[in-house]
Tab-separated table of C-alpha atoms in Angstrom:
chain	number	residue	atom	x	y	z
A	1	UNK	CA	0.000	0.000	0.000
A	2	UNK	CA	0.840	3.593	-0.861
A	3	UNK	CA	2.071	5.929	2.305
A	4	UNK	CA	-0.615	8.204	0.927
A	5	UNK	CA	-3.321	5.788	2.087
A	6	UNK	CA	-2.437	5.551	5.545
A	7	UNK	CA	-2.431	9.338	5.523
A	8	UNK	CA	-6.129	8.876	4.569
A	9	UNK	CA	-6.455	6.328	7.460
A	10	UNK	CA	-5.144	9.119	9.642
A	11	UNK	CA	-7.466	11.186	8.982
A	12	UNK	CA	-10.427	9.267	9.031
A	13	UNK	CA	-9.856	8.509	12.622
A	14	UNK	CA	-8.162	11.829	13.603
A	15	UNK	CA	-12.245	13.473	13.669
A	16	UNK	CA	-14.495	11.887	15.879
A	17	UNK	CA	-17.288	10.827	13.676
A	18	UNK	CA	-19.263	13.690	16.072
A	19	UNK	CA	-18.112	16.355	18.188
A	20	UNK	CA	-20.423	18.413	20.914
A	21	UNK	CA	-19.106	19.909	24.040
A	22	UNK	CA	-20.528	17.864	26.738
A	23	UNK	CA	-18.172	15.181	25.121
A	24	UNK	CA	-15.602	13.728	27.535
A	25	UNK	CA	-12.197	12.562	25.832
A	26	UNK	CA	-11.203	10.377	28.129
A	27	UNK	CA	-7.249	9.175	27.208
A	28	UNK	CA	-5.075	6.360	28.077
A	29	UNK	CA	-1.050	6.076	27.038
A	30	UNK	CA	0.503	2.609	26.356
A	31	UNK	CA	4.048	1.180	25.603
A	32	UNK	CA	4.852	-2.528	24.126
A	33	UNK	CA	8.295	-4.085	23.779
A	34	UNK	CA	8.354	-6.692	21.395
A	35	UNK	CA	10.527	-9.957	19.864
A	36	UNK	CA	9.624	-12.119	16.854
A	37	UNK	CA	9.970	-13.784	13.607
A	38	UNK	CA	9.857	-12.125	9.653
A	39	UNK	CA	8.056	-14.816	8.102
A	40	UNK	CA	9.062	-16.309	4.731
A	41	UNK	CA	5.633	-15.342	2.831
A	42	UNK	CA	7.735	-15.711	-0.561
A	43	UNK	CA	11.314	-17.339	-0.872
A	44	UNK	CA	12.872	-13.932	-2.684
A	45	UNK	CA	13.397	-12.850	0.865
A	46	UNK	CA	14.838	-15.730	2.487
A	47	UNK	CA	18.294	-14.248	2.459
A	48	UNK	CA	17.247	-11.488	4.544
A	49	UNK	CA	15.537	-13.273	6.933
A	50	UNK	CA	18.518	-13.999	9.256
A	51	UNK	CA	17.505	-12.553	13.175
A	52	UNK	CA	15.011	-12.316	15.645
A	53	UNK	CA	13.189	-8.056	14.769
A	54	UNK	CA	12.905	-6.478	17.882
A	55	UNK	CA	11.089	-3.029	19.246
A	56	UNK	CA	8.603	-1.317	20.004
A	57	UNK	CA	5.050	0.139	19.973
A	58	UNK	CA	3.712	3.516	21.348
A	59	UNK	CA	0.032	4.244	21.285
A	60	UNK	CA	-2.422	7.008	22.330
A	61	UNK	CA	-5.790	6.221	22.816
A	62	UNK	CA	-9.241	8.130	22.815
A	63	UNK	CA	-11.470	6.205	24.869
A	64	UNK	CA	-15.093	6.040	24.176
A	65	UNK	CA	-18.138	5.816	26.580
A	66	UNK	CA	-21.035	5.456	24.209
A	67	UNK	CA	-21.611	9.211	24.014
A	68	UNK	CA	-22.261	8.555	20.415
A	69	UNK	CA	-23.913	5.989	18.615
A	70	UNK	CA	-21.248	4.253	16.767
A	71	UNK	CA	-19.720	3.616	19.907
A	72	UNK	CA	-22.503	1.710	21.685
A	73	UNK	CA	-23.389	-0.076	18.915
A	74	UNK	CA	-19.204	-1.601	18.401
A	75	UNK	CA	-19.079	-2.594	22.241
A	76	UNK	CA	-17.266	1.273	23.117
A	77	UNK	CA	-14.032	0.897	21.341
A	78	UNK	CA	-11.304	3.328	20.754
A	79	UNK	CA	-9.469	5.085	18.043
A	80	UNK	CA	-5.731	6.748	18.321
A	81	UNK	CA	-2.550	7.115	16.811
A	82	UNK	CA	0.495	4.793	17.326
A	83	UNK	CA	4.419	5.068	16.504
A	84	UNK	CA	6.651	1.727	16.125
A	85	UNK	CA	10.170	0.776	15.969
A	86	UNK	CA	11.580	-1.977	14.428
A	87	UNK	CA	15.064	-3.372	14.212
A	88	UNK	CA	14.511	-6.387	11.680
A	89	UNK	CA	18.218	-8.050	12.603
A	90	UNK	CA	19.076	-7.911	8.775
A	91	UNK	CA	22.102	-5.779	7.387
A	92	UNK	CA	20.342	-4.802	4.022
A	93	UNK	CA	17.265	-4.254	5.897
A	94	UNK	CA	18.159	-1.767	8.586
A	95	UNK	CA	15.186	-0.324	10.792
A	96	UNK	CA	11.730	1.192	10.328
A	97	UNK	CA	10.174	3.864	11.691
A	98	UNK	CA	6.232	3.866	11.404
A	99	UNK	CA	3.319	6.249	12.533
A	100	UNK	CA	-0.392	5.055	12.528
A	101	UNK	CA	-3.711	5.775	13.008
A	102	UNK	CA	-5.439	2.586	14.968
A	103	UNK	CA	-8.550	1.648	16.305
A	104	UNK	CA	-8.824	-0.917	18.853
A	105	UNK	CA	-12.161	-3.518	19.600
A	106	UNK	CA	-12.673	-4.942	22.867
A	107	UNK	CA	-14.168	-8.567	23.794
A	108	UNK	CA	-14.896	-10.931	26.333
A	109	UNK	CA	-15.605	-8.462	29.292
A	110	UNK	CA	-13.362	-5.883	27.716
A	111	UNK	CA	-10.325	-8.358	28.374
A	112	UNK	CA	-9.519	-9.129	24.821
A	113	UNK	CA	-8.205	-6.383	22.860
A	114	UNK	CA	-7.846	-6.187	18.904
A	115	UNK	CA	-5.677	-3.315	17.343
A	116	UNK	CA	-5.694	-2.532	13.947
A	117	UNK	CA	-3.520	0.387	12.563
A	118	UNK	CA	-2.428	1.881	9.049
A	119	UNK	CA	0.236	4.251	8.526
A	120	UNK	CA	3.310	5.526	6.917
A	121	UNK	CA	6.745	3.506	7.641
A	122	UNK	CA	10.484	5.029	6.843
A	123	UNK	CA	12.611	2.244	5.567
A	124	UNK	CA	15.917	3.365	6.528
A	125	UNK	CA	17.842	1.031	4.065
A	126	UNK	CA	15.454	0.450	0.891
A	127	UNK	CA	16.825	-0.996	-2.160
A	128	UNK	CA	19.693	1.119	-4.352
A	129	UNK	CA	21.079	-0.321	-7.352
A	130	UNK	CA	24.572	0.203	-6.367
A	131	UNK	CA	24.971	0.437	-2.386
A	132	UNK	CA	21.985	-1.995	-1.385
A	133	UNK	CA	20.400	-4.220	-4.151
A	134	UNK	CA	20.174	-7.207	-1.912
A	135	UNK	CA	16.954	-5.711	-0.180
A	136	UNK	CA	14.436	-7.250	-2.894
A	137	UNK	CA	12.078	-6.067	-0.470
A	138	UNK	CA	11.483	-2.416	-0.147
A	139	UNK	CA	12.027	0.161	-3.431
A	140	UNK	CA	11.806	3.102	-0.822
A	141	UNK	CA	11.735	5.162	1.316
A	142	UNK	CA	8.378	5.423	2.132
A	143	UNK	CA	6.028	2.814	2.276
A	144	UNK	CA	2.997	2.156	3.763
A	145	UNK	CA	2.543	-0.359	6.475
A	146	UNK	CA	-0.309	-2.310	8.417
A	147	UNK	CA	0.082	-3.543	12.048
A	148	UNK	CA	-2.694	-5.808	14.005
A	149	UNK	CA	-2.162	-6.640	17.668
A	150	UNK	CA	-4.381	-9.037	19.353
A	151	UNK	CA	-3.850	-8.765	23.446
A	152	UNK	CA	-5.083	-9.950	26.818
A	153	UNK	CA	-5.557	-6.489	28.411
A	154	UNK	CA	-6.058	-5.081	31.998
A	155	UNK	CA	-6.592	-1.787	32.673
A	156	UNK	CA	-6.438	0.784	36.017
A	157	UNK	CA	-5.374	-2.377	38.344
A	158	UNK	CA	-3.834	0.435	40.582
A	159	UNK	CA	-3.822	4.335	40.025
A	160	UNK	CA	-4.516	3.948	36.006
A	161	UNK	CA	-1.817	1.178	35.921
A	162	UNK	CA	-2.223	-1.882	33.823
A	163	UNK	CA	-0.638	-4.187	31.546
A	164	UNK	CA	-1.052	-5.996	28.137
A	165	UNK	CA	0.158	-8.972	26.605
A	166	UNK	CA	-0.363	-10.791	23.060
A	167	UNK	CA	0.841	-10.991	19.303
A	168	UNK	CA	1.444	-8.395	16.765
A	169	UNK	CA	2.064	-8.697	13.410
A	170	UNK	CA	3.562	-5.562	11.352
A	171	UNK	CA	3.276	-5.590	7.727
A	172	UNK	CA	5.403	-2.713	5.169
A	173	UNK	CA	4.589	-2.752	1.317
A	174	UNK	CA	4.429	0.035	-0.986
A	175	UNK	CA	1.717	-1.683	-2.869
A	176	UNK	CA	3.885	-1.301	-6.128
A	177	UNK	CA	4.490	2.537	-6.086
A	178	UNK	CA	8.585	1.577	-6.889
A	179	UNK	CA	9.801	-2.037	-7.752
A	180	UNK	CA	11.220	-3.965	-5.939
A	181	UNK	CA	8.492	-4.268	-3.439
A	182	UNK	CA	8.313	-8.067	-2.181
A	183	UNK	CA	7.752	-6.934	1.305
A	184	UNK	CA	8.053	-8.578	4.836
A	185	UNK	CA	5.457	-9.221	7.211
A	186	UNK	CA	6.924	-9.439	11.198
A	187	UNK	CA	4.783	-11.618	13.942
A	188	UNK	CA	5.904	-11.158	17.086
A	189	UNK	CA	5.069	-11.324	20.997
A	190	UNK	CA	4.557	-8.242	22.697
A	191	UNK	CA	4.247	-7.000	26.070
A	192	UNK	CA	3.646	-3.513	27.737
A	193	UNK	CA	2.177	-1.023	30.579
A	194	UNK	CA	-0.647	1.055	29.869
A	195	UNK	CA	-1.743	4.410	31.783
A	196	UNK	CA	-5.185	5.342	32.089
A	197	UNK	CA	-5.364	9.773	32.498
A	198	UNK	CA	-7.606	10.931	34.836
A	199	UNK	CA	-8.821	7.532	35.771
A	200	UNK	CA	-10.784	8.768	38.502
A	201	UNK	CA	-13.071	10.658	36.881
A	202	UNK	CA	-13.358	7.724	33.775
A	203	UNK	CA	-17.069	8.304	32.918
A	204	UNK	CA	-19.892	5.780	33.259
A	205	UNK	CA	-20.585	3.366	29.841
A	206	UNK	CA	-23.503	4.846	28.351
A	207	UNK	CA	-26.064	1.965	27.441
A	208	UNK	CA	-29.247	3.199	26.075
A	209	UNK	CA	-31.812	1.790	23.135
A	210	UNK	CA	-31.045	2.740	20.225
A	211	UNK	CA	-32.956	2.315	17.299
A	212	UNK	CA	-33.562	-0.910	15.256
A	213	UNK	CA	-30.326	-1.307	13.266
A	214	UNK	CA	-32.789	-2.084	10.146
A	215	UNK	CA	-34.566	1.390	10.557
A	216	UNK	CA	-31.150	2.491	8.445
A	217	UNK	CA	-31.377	0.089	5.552
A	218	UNK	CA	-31.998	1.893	2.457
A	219	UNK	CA	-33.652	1.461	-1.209
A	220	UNK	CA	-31.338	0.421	-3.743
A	221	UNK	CA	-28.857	3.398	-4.999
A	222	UNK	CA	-26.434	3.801	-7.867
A	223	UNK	CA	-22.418	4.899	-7.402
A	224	UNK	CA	-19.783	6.459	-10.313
A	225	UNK	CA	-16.749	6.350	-8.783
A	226	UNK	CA	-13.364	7.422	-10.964
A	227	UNK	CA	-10.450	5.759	-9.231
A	228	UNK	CA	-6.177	7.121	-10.223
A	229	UNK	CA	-2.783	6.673	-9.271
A	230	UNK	CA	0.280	6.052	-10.165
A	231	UNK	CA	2.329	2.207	-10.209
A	232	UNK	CA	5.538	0.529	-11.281
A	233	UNK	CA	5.721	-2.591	-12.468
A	234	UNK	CA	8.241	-5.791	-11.530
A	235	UNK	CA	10.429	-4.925	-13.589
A	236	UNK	CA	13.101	-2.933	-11.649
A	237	UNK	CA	14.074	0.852	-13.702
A	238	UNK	CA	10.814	-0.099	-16.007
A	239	UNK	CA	9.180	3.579	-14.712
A	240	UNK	CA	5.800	5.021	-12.955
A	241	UNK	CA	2.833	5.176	-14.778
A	242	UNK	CA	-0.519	6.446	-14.176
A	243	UNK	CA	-3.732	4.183	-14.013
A	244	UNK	CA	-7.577	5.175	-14.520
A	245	UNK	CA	-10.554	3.059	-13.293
A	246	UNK	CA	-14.162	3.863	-13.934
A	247	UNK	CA	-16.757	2.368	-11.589
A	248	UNK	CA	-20.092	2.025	-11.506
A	249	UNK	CA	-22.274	-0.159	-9.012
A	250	UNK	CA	-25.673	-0.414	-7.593
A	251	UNK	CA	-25.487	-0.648	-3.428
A	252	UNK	CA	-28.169	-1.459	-1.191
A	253	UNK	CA	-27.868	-0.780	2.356
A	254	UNK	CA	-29.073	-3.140	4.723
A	255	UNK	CA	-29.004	-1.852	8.489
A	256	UNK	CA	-26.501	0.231	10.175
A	257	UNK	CA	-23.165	-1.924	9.556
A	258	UNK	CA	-23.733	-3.053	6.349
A	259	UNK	CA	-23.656	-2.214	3.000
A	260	UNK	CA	-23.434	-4.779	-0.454
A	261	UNK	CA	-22.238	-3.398	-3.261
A	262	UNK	CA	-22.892	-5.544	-7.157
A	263	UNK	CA	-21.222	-3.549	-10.230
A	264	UNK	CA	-18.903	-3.239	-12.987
A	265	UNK	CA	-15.460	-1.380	-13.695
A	266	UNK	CA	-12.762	-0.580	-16.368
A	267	UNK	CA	-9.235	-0.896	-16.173
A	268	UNK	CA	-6.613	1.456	-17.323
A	269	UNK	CA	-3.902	0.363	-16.570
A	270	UNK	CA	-0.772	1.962	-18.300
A	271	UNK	CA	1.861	0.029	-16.751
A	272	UNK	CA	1.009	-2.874	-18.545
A	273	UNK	CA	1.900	-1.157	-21.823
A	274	UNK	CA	5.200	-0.998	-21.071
A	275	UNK	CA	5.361	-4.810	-19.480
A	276	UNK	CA	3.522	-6.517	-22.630
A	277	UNK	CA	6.486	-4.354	-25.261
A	278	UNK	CA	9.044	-5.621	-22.472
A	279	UNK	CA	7.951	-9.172	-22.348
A	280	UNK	CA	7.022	-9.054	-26.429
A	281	UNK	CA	10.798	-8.642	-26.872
A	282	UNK	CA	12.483	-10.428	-23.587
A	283	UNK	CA	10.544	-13.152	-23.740
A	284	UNK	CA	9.890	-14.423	-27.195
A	285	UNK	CA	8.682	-17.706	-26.471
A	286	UNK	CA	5.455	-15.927	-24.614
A	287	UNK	CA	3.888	-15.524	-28.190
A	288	UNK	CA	3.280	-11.910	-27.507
A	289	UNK	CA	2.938	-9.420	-30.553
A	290	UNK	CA	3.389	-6.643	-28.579
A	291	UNK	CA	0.088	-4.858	-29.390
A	292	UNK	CA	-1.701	-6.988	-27.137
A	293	UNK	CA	-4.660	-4.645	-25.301
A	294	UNK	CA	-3.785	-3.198	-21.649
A	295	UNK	CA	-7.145	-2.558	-21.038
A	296	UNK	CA	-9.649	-4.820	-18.379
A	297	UNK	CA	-12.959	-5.073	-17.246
A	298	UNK	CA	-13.809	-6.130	-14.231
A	299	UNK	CA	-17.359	-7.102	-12.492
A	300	UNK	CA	-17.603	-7.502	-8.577
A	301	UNK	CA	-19.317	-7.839	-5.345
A	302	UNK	CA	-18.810	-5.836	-2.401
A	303	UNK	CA	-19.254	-5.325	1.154
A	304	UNK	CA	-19.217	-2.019	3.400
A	305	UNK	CA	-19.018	-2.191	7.367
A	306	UNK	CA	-20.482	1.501	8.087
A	307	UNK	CA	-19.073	3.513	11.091
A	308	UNK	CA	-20.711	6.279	10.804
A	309	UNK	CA	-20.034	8.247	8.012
A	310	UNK	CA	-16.573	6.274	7.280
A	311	UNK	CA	-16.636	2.619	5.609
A	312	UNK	CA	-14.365	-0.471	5.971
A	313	UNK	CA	-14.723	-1.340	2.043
A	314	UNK	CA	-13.789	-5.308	0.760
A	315	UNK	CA	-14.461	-5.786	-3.119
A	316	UNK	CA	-13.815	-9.490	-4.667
A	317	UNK	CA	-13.646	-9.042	-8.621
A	318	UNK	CA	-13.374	-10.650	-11.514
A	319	UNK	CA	-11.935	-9.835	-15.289
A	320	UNK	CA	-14.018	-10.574	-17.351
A	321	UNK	CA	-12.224	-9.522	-20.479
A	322	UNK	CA	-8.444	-9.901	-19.851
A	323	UNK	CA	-6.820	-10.170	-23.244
A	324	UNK	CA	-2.928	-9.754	-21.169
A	325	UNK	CA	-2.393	-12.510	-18.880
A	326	UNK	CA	-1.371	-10.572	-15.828
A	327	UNK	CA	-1.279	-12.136	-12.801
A	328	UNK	CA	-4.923	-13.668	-12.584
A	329	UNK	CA	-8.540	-13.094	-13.154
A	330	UNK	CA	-9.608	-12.891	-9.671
A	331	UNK	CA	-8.925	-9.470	-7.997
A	332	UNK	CA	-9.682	-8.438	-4.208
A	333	UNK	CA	-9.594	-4.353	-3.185
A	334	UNK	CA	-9.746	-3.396	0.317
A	335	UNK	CA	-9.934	0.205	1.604
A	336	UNK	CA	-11.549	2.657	3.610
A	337	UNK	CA	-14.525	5.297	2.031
A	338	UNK	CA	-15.558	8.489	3.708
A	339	UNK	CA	-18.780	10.117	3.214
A	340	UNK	CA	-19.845	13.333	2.625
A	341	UNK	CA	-22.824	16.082	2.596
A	342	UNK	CA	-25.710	13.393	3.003
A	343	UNK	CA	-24.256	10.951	2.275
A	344	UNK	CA	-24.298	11.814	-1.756
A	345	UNK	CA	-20.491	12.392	-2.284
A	346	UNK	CA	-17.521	10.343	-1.244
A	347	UNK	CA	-13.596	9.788	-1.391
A	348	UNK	CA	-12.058	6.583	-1.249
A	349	UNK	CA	-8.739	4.823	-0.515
A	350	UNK	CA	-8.099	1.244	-1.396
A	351	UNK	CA	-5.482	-1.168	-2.861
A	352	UNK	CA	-6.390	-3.113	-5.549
A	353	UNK	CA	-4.678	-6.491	-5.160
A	354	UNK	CA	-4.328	-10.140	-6.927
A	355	UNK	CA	-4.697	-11.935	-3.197
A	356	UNK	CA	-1.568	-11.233	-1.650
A	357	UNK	CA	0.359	-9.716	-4.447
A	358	UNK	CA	-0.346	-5.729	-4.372
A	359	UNK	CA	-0.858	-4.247	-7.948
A	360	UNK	CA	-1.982	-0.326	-6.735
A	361	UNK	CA	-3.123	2.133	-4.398
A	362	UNK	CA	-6.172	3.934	-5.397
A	363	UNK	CA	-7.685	6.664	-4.393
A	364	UNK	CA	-10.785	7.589	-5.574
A	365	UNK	CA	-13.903	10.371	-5.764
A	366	UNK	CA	-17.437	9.410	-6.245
A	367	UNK	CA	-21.049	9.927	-6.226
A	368	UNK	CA	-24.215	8.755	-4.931
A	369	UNK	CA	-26.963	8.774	-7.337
């Protein structure tokens, strides 16, 4: 994923979804240590894979009482920003410095915790042709990166003291912006303090009635949604190029958390221009011509889990004309889309993926018809 994405993340979760000044903003502090593994998703990397990644997780956190109704109705979670660490143990790796916007879910008596944050990472070592081209797995600088942390979590056990322990796992990409990008994902076990401000004057959970979560399903509405950016692809010095998608898909809401999405969308993918000359002329055995058509069209079905006015968006597609072999016909786009005036306008950020392999970061404008 693009750094550019988990800016949009940031934001999304930097505004309470409402504001009004009888609001508390209750606040707790936390700190993790942890130790792990980089796991060997794809055997490119296994030369850098050679220590334990060690360090650390910082995270502010904006409690929520159920002042609003989002938060009642997702069991009163929270939403903050986070800073990690890492040392991944690898000489052509180096460190990583990432900042995040989370949000964390509570279960089981509010002793289970789930984290879930996506920001920007600073790869201090990426790939360079000349001083570093053993790291296959970052192209640079900037990349974006994902972290979940599942933890058993006590809070205020004395004076707004507590602990947590679990498992993180920290994922950077750049979701194709600059080859190389094979990536690393981390899992590791973690374990920290947390410090609950003004924990003596924590407000009462608010637990009222709130309307039937049907009352918000809607009639069936129409979307046009143009989608850019800009990619690279595998081949390393091959070049940026722009992309274009048109979208347009008939959604239905069905209560308050969910929305399902059925539609259609066109591919313009310029990249692949230069990969079908490249492999016309590399790779002669292929069959290519060379003048083999970049475009695709894709049909899908979606999903939308509704917080408000921001949506957790997960898309699984399928080309339906394809006339380039790339990767395969099945495509999966995850992202987050935030609504506005109405609900009649919105701007989206996703990454548009063949299952694990990243192709783009999109980011998107649309309307409501």
């Amino acid at each position: 994923m693009k750094p550019s994405l988990a800016a949009f993340a940031v934001f999304l979760f930097a505004f309470p979804l409402f504001s009004q000044e009888e609001e508390k903003k209750p606040v707790s502090l936390e700190a993790d240590f942890f130790y792990g593994n980089i796991l060997e998703h794809n055997p490119a990397i296994q030369h850098l894979i050679t220590g334990h990644p060690t360090g650390f997780i910082l995270s502010y956190n904006r409690k929520t009482y159920g002042f609003n109704e989002w938060e009642r109705r997702y069991n009163y979670p929270d939403w903050g920003f986070s800073m990690t660490y890492q040392n991944l143990h690898n000489e052509y790796l180096g460190d990583a410095l990432g900042v995040y916007g989370h949000i964390n879910w509570y279960f089981l008596n509010r002793n289970l915790r789930l984290q879930v944050g996506e920001g920007i990472a600073y790869m201090f070592k990426p790939y360079d042709t000349d001083s570093n081209y053993y790291n296959n797995a970052y192209g640079s600088h900037l990349v974006s990166s994902t972290f979940i942390k599942g933890s058993f979590i006590r809070e205020n056990l004395w004076k707004g003291l507590g602990f947590n322990v679990g498992l993180a796992f920290i994922h950077y990409s750049n979701g194709n912006l600059k080859a190389p990008n094979t990536s690393t994902n981390t899992i590791a076990l973690n374990a920290g303090i947390n410090y609950l401000l003004d924990y003596k004057e924590f407000p009462e959970y608010i637990d009222k009635e709130d309307s039937l979560s049907s009352s918000y399903a809607q009639k069936i509405a129409y979307n046009l949604e143009f989608r850019a950016g800009i990619n690279e692809s595998d081949v390393i010095g091959s070049g940026q190029e722009p992309f274009y998608e048109v979208s347009f898909y008939a959604d239905k809401r069905l209560n308050y958390k969910s929305t399902i999405q059925v539609g259609a969308e066109v591919f313009f993918s310029t990249f692949l221009k230069e990969v079908i000359k490249f492999r016309s002329i590399a790779y002669p055995e292929d069959g290519l011509t060379g003048k083999e058509d970049y475009k695709r069209v894709g049909v899908f079905v979606g999903h939308e889990l509704r917080f408000n006015k921001v949506a957790a968006i997960t898309q699984l597609g399928y080309y339906v004309y394809w006339p380039y072999e790339f990767e395969n016909r099945i495509y999966v786009r995850l992202g987050l889309k935030r609504y506005f005036s109405d609900d009649r306008f919105f701007a989206t950020a996703s990454v548009h993926s063949h299952w694990a392999k990243a192709e783009a970061v999109e980011f998107g404008l649309g309307v409501r018809l």
